[in-house]
Amino acid sequence: DAKTTQPTSMDCAEGRAANLPCNHSTISGNEYVYWYRQIHSQGPQYIIHGLKNNETNEMASLIITEDRKSSTLILPHATLRDTAVYYCIVRVGGSNYKLTFGKGTLLTVNP
Amino acid sequence: DTAVSQTPKYLVTQMGNDKSIKCEQNLGHDTMYWYKQDSKKFLKIMFSYNNKELIINETVPNRFSPKSPDKAHLNLHINSLELGDSAVYFCASSSGPYEAFFGQGTRLTVV
C-alpha cells in the first residue's frame, strides 16, 4: 500500500471549515484513499473514501487531485467534537482488507 | 445497540499471566480484525479473519492467539504476558474491503 504524508497538527476555529491535506504521491491506479479519525480514547471511526472522483457524505467531503497524488478532507463546519487525530490511508480496494495507519494529523478545533 | 463490543474495557494483570479479550459484532460482517495501539499511539494490525479463516497474521509473537468461533466473534488470547504487551487493543469488523467499524478498545496494563 502507498505511503501517505500528513501534517502533524492543525488548528481550526469552531464553525469554520477544516481542510486536512494528505500527500500520496506514490499511489497506484487501483488504490483508494480512506479517511478515519480517532477521538481521544475511542476506537477509530470511518469518515469517507474515494478512488478518483470527489466524494461527499454527511460527515465530510473528500477532494482528490486529478493526478491522484494528493487529497484534502474537508469538514465544512468544524465543531469542538471534531477534535481528533485524522488518518489518511491508501489501500488497494480488493486486497486483504488491512488498514495501515500512519501518524495522522491532530486537528484541534478551538472555540 | 453497540456494533462492535469488546470485553473487558480495562484489564490489569501481572507478568506471566494468561488473559483473553473478547469481541463481538452484530453488523453481519464477514471480516474481523485485531489492532494494537501502543504507548506512542501507533495503530498496527495484528490479525484478520474472514469467515472464520485467518487471512492476516502480521509479525506477532506466537503468545498471541486469535480464535474465531463464528463470524460474529473474534477473541484474542495472550499467554505469558509481558510488560511490552501493555497497549490498547482494538477489535474491528468490515464487510469485505469496505469501511471498518472499531470497538472502543481494551486497555491492557501488565504490571
mmCIF file of C-alpha atoms in Angstrom:
data_model
loop_
_atom_site.group_PDB
_atom_site.id
_atom_site.type_symbol
_atom_site.label_atom_id
_atom_site.label_comp_id
_atom_site.label_asym_id
_atom_site.label_seq_id
_atom_site.Cartn_x
_atom_site.Cartn_y
_atom_site.Cartn_z
ATOM 1 C CA ASP A 1 0.000 0.000 0.000
ATOM 2 C CA ALA A 2 1.213 3.525 -0.844
ATOM 3 C CA LYS A 3 2.682 5.714 1.868
ATOM 4 C CA THR A 4 0.941 8.913 2.953
ATOM 5 C CA THR A 5 2.246 12.164 4.402
ATOM 6 C CA GLN A 6 0.137 14.391 6.630
ATOM 7 C CA PRO A 7 0.913 17.447 8.768
ATOM 8 C CA THR A 8 1.443 16.564 12.391
ATOM 9 C CA SER A 9 -1.103 19.028 13.679
ATOM 10 C CA MET A 10 -3.577 21.695 12.615
ATOM 11 C CA ASP A 11 -5.870 24.170 14.307
ATOM 12 C CA CYS A 12 -9.294 25.315 13.219
ATOM 13 C CA ALA A 13 -11.829 27.753 14.640
ATOM 14 C CA GLU A 14 -15.201 26.350 15.602
ATOM 15 C CA GLY A 15 -17.752 26.832 12.840
ATOM 16 C CA ARG A 16 -15.135 27.218 10.147
ATOM 17 C CA ALA A 17 -14.182 24.668 7.538
ATOM 18 C CA ALA A 18 -11.300 22.368 8.395
ATOM 19 C CA ASN A 19 -9.178 21.337 5.421
ATOM 20 C CA LEU A 20 -6.861 18.439 6.109
ATOM 21 C CA PRO A 21 -4.287 17.666 3.411
ATOM 22 C CA CYS A 22 -2.729 14.342 2.568
ATOM 23 C CA ASN A 23 0.055 13.586 0.137
ATOM 24 C CA HIS A 24 0.162 10.164 -1.518
ATOM 25 C CA SER A 25 2.433 10.742 -4.481
ATOM 26 C CA THR A 26 3.185 7.030 -4.996
ATOM 27 C CA ILE A 27 -0.448 5.963 -5.180
ATOM 28 C CA SER A 28 -1.292 3.271 -7.725
ATOM 29 C CA GLY A 29 -4.235 3.275 -10.070
ATOM 30 C CA ASN A 30 -6.175 0.689 -8.082
ATOM 31 C CA GLU A 31 -5.595 2.215 -4.646
ATOM 32 C CA TYR A 32 -8.345 4.007 -2.770
ATOM 33 C CA VAL A 33 -7.947 6.917 -0.357
ATOM 34 C CA TYR A 34 -9.582 6.357 3.023
ATOM 35 C CA TRP A 35 -10.006 8.743 5.921
ATOM 36 C CA TYR A 36 -10.537 7.691 9.510
ATOM 37 C CA ARG A 37 -10.406 9.659 12.714
ATOM 38 C CA GLN A 38 -9.750 8.784 16.325
ATOM 39 C CA ILE A 39 -11.251 10.886 19.042
ATOM 40 C CA HIS A 40 -9.293 10.659 22.274
ATOM 41 C CA SER A 41 -9.536 7.225 23.925
ATOM 42 C CA GLN A 42 -12.048 5.933 21.384
ATOM 43 C CA GLY A 43 -11.784 3.476 18.529
ATOM 44 C CA PRO A 44 -11.066 4.820 15.034
ATOM 45 C CA GLN A 45 -14.115 5.976 13.090
ATOM 46 C CA TYR A 46 -14.543 5.719 9.336
ATOM 47 C CA ILE A 47 -15.198 9.053 7.624
ATOM 48 C CA ILE A 48 -15.078 8.677 3.860
ATOM 49 C CA HIS A 49 -13.194 7.069 0.981
ATOM 50 C CA GLY A 50 -12.727 7.605 -2.740
ATOM 51 C CA LEU A 51 -10.868 6.427 -5.816
ATOM 52 C CA LYS A 52 -10.630 9.404 -8.157
ATOM 53 C CA ASN A 53 -13.876 11.314 -8.019
ATOM 54 C CA ASN A 54 -14.663 13.770 -5.269
ATOM 55 C CA GLU A 55 -16.912 12.310 -2.619
ATOM 56 C CA THR A 56 -19.283 13.795 -0.052
ATOM 57 C CA ASN A 57 -21.248 12.293 2.784
ATOM 58 C CA GLU A 58 -22.929 13.567 5.910
ATOM 59 C CA MET A 59 -19.624 13.893 7.728
ATOM 60 C CA ALA A 60 -17.195 15.343 5.208
ATOM 61 C CA SER A 61 -16.068 15.899 1.652
ATOM 62 C CA LEU A 62 -13.059 14.318 0.001
ATOM 63 C CA ILE A 63 -11.303 16.161 -2.777
ATOM 64 C CA ILE A 64 -8.779 14.132 -4.787
ATOM 65 C CA THR A 65 -6.495 15.918 -7.246
ATOM 66 C CA GLU A 66 -6.665 14.917 -10.874
ATOM 67 C CA ASP A 67 -3.271 13.193 -10.743
ATOM 68 C CA ARG A 68 -4.405 11.499 -7.515
ATOM 69 C CA LYS A 69 -1.153 12.355 -5.770
ATOM 70 C CA SER A 70 -2.849 14.286 -3.006
ATOM 71 C CA SER A 71 -6.234 14.743 -1.386
ATOM 72 C CA THR A 72 -7.994 17.005 1.086
ATOM 73 C CA LEU A 73 -10.567 16.083 3.671
ATOM 74 C CA ILE A 74 -12.980 18.908 4.336
ATOM 75 C CA LEU A 75 -15.100 19.201 7.450
ATOM 76 C CA PRO A 76 -17.433 22.017 6.387
ATOM 77 C CA HIS A 77 -18.370 23.361 9.817
ATOM 78 C CA ALA A 78 -15.983 22.095 12.441
ATOM 79 C CA THR A 79 -17.223 21.660 15.997
ATOM 80 C CA LEU A 80 -15.340 21.031 19.214
ATOM 81 C CA ARG A 81 -16.314 17.358 18.925
ATOM 82 C CA ASP A 82 -14.312 17.124 15.706
ATOM 83 C CA THR A 83 -11.079 17.474 17.668
ATOM 84 C CA ALA A 84 -9.313 14.196 16.882
ATOM 85 C CA VAL A 85 -6.422 12.557 15.065
ATOM 86 C CA TYR A 86 -7.280 12.193 11.389
ATOM 87 C CA TYR A 87 -5.695 9.395 9.390
ATOM 88 C CA CYS A 88 -5.321 9.331 5.624
ATOM 89 C CA ILE A 89 -4.842 5.756 4.380
ATOM 90 C CA VAL A 90 -4.213 4.488 0.883
ATOM 91 C CA ARG A 91 -5.197 0.922 0.204
ATOM 92 C CA VAL A 92 -5.953 -1.411 -2.651
ATOM 93 C CA GLY A 93 -9.694 -1.943 -2.705
ATOM 94 C CA GLY A 94 -9.788 -5.677 -3.179
ATOM 95 C CA SER A 95 -6.781 -6.604 -1.106
ATOM 96 C CA ASN A 96 -6.523 -8.337 2.238
ATOM 97 C CA TYR A 97 -8.502 -5.503 3.780
ATOM 98 C CA LYS A 98 -5.956 -4.331 6.333
ATOM 99 C CA LEU A 99 -5.633 -0.644 7.165
ATOM 100 C CA THR A 100 -2.109 0.697 7.606
ATOM 101 C CA PHE A 101 -2.307 3.694 9.913
ATOM 102 C CA GLY A 102 0.355 6.405 9.879
ATOM 103 C CA LYS A 103 0.815 9.109 12.473
ATOM 104 C CA GLY A 104 -2.140 11.159 11.264
ATOM 105 C CA THR A 105 -2.967 14.824 11.842
ATOM 106 C CA LEU A 106 -4.114 16.057 15.227
ATOM 107 C CA LEU A 107 -6.873 18.540 14.455
ATOM 108 C CA THR A 108 -7.718 20.842 17.328
ATOM 109 C CA VAL A 109 -10.927 22.819 16.961
ATOM 110 C CA ASN A 110 -10.825 25.933 19.095
ATOM 111 C CA PRO A 111 -13.848 27.822 20.459
ATOM 112 C CA ASP B 1 -27.012 -1.384 20.199
ATOM 113 C CA THR B 2 -23.236 -1.418 20.126
ATOM 114 C CA ALA B 3 -21.995 -2.539 16.700
ATOM 115 C CA VAL B 4 -18.583 -3.861 17.821
ATOM 116 C CA SER B 5 -18.219 -4.583 21.501
ATOM 117 C CA GLN B 6 -15.141 -5.656 23.395
ATOM 118 C CA THR B 7 -14.770 -7.003 26.893
ATOM 119 C CA PRO B 8 -13.248 -6.132 29.196
ATOM 120 C CA LYS B 9 -12.671 -2.418 28.683
ATOM 121 C CA TYR B 10 -9.798 -2.373 31.154
ATOM 122 C CA LEU B 11 -7.527 -5.221 32.123
ATOM 123 C CA VAL B 12 -4.728 -5.047 34.661
ATOM 124 C CA THR B 13 -2.704 -8.190 35.166
ATOM 125 C CA GLN B 14 0.680 -9.423 36.286
ATOM 126 C CA MET B 15 3.513 -10.541 34.074
ATOM 127 C CA GLY B 16 3.360 -14.184 33.179
ATOM 128 C CA ASN B 17 -0.424 -14.454 33.367
ATOM 129 C CA ASP B 18 -2.676 -15.612 30.526
ATOM 130 C CA LYS B 19 -5.613 -13.435 29.582
ATOM 131 C CA SER B 20 -8.316 -13.213 26.923
ATOM 132 C CA ILE B 21 -10.121 -10.314 25.306
ATOM 133 C CA LYS B 22 -13.470 -10.949 23.675
ATOM 134 C CA CYS B 23 -15.012 -9.215 20.688
ATOM 135 C CA GLU B 24 -18.461 -9.467 19.207
ATOM 136 C CA GLN B 25 -20.039 -7.675 16.254
ATOM 137 C CA ASN B 26 -23.723 -7.520 15.385
ATOM 138 C CA LEU B 27 -23.294 -5.989 11.932
ATOM 139 C CA GLY B 28 -23.352 -9.230 9.989
ATOM 140 C CA HIS B 29 -19.828 -8.582 8.707
ATOM 141 C CA ASP B 30 -17.687 -11.419 7.451
ATOM 142 C CA THR B 31 -14.287 -9.961 8.341
ATOM 143 C CA MET B 32 -12.947 -9.178 11.804
ATOM 144 C CA TYR B 33 -9.626 -7.751 12.962
ATOM 145 C CA TRP B 34 -7.429 -7.124 15.949
ATOM 146 C CA TYR B 35 -5.341 -3.950 16.067
ATOM 147 C CA LYS B 36 -2.830 -2.867 18.703
ATOM 148 C CA GLN B 37 -2.180 0.753 19.675
ATOM 149 C CA ASP B 38 0.992 1.187 21.667
ATOM 150 C CA SER B 39 2.055 3.963 24.015
ATOM 151 C CA LYS B 40 3.278 6.047 21.084
ATOM 152 C CA LYS B 41 -0.230 5.851 19.612
ATOM 153 C CA PHE B 42 0.732 3.836 16.550
ATOM 154 C CA LEU B 43 -2.110 1.597 15.372
ATOM 155 C CA LYS B 44 -0.986 -1.679 13.835
ATOM 156 C CA ILE B 45 -2.933 -4.629 12.581
ATOM 157 C CA MET B 46 -2.283 -7.951 14.258
ATOM 158 C CA PHE B 47 -4.759 -10.407 12.802
ATOM 159 C CA SER B 48 -7.689 -10.618 10.439
ATOM 160 C CA TYR B 49 -10.287 -13.332 9.985
ATOM 161 C CA ASN B 50 -12.639 -13.722 7.064
ATOM 162 C CA ASN B 51 -15.494 -16.161 7.555
ATOM 163 C CA LYS B 52 -13.622 -17.727 10.476
ATOM 164 C CA GLU B 53 -10.491 -18.199 8.377
ATOM 165 C CA LEU B 54 -7.241 -16.450 9.307
ATOM 166 C CA ILE B 55 -6.214 -14.197 6.400
ATOM 167 C CA ILE B 56 -3.780 -11.780 8.022
ATOM 168 C CA ASN B 57 -1.197 -12.681 10.609
ATOM 169 C CA GLU B 58 1.320 -9.887 10.990
ATOM 170 C CA THR B 59 4.584 -10.323 12.826
ATOM 171 C CA VAL B 60 3.083 -11.041 16.198
ATOM 172 C CA PRO B 61 4.619 -13.254 18.907
ATOM 173 C CA ASN B 62 3.017 -16.671 18.992
ATOM 174 C CA ARG B 63 1.954 -15.921 22.573
ATOM 175 C CA PHE B 64 -0.939 -14.144 20.872
ATOM 176 C CA SER B 65 -3.573 -16.497 19.521
ATOM 177 C CA PRO B 66 -6.799 -15.335 17.926
ATOM 178 C CA LYS B 67 -9.842 -17.572 17.893
ATOM 179 C CA SER B 68 -12.985 -17.114 15.860
ATOM 180 C CA PRO B 69 -15.741 -19.475 17.000
ATOM 181 C CA ASP B 70 -18.149 -17.942 14.487
ATOM 182 C CA LYS B 71 -18.368 -14.970 12.129
ATOM 183 C CA ALA B 72 -19.645 -12.662 14.847
ATOM 184 C CA HIS B 73 -16.886 -13.311 17.356
ATOM 185 C CA LEU B 74 -13.123 -12.919 17.378
ATOM 186 C CA ASN B 75 -11.324 -13.442 20.660
ATOM 187 C CA LEU B 76 -7.699 -12.741 21.456
ATOM 188 C CA HIS B 77 -5.846 -14.932 23.907
ATOM 189 C CA ILE B 78 -2.464 -13.864 25.213
ATOM 190 C CA ASN B 79 -0.140 -16.250 27.021
ATOM 191 C CA SER B 80 2.710 -15.367 29.356
ATOM 192 C CA LEU B 81 2.011 -11.662 29.353
ATOM 193 C CA GLU B 82 4.983 -9.300 29.217
ATOM 194 C CA LEU B 83 5.351 -5.634 30.164
ATOM 195 C CA GLY B 84 5.635 -4.756 26.469
ATOM 196 C CA ASP B 85 2.177 -6.141 25.809
ATOM 197 C CA SER B 86 0.684 -3.162 27.603
ATOM 198 C CA ALA B 87 -1.354 -1.308 24.992
ATOM 199 C CA VAL B 88 -4.873 -0.627 23.814
ATOM 200 C CA TYR B 89 -6.262 -3.458 21.706
ATOM 201 C CA PHE B 90 -8.996 -2.675 19.212
ATOM 202 C CA CYS B 91 -11.309 -5.125 17.559
ATOM 203 C CA ALA B 92 -12.877 -4.168 14.241
ATOM 204 C CA SER B 93 -15.140 -5.645 11.608
ATOM 205 C CA SER B 94 -15.947 -4.938 7.987
ATOM 206 C CA SER B 95 -17.886 -6.309 5.079
ATOM 207 C CA GLY B 96 -15.037 -7.158 2.788
ATOM 208 C CA PRO B 97 -12.699 -4.258 1.956
ATOM 209 C CA TYR B 98 -15.153 -1.510 2.842
ATOM 210 C CA GLU B 99 -15.258 0.704 5.886
ATOM 211 C CA ALA B 100 -14.228 -0.927 9.134
ATOM 212 C CA PHE B 101 -16.093 -0.415 12.372
ATOM 213 C CA PHE B 102 -13.984 -0.391 15.513
ATOM 214 C CA GLY B 103 -14.778 -1.271 19.079
ATOM 215 C CA GLN B 104 -13.991 1.037 21.974
ATOM 216 C CA GLY B 105 -10.793 -0.764 22.820
ATOM 217 C CA THR B 106 -9.410 -2.788 25.708
ATOM 218 C CA ARG B 107 -6.690 -1.086 27.705
ATOM 219 C CA LEU B 108 -4.311 -3.805 28.855
ATOM 220 C CA THR B 109 -1.806 -2.966 31.567
ATOM 221 C CA VAL B 110 0.782 -5.554 32.525
ATOM 222 C CA VAL B 111 2.496 -4.943 35.850
#
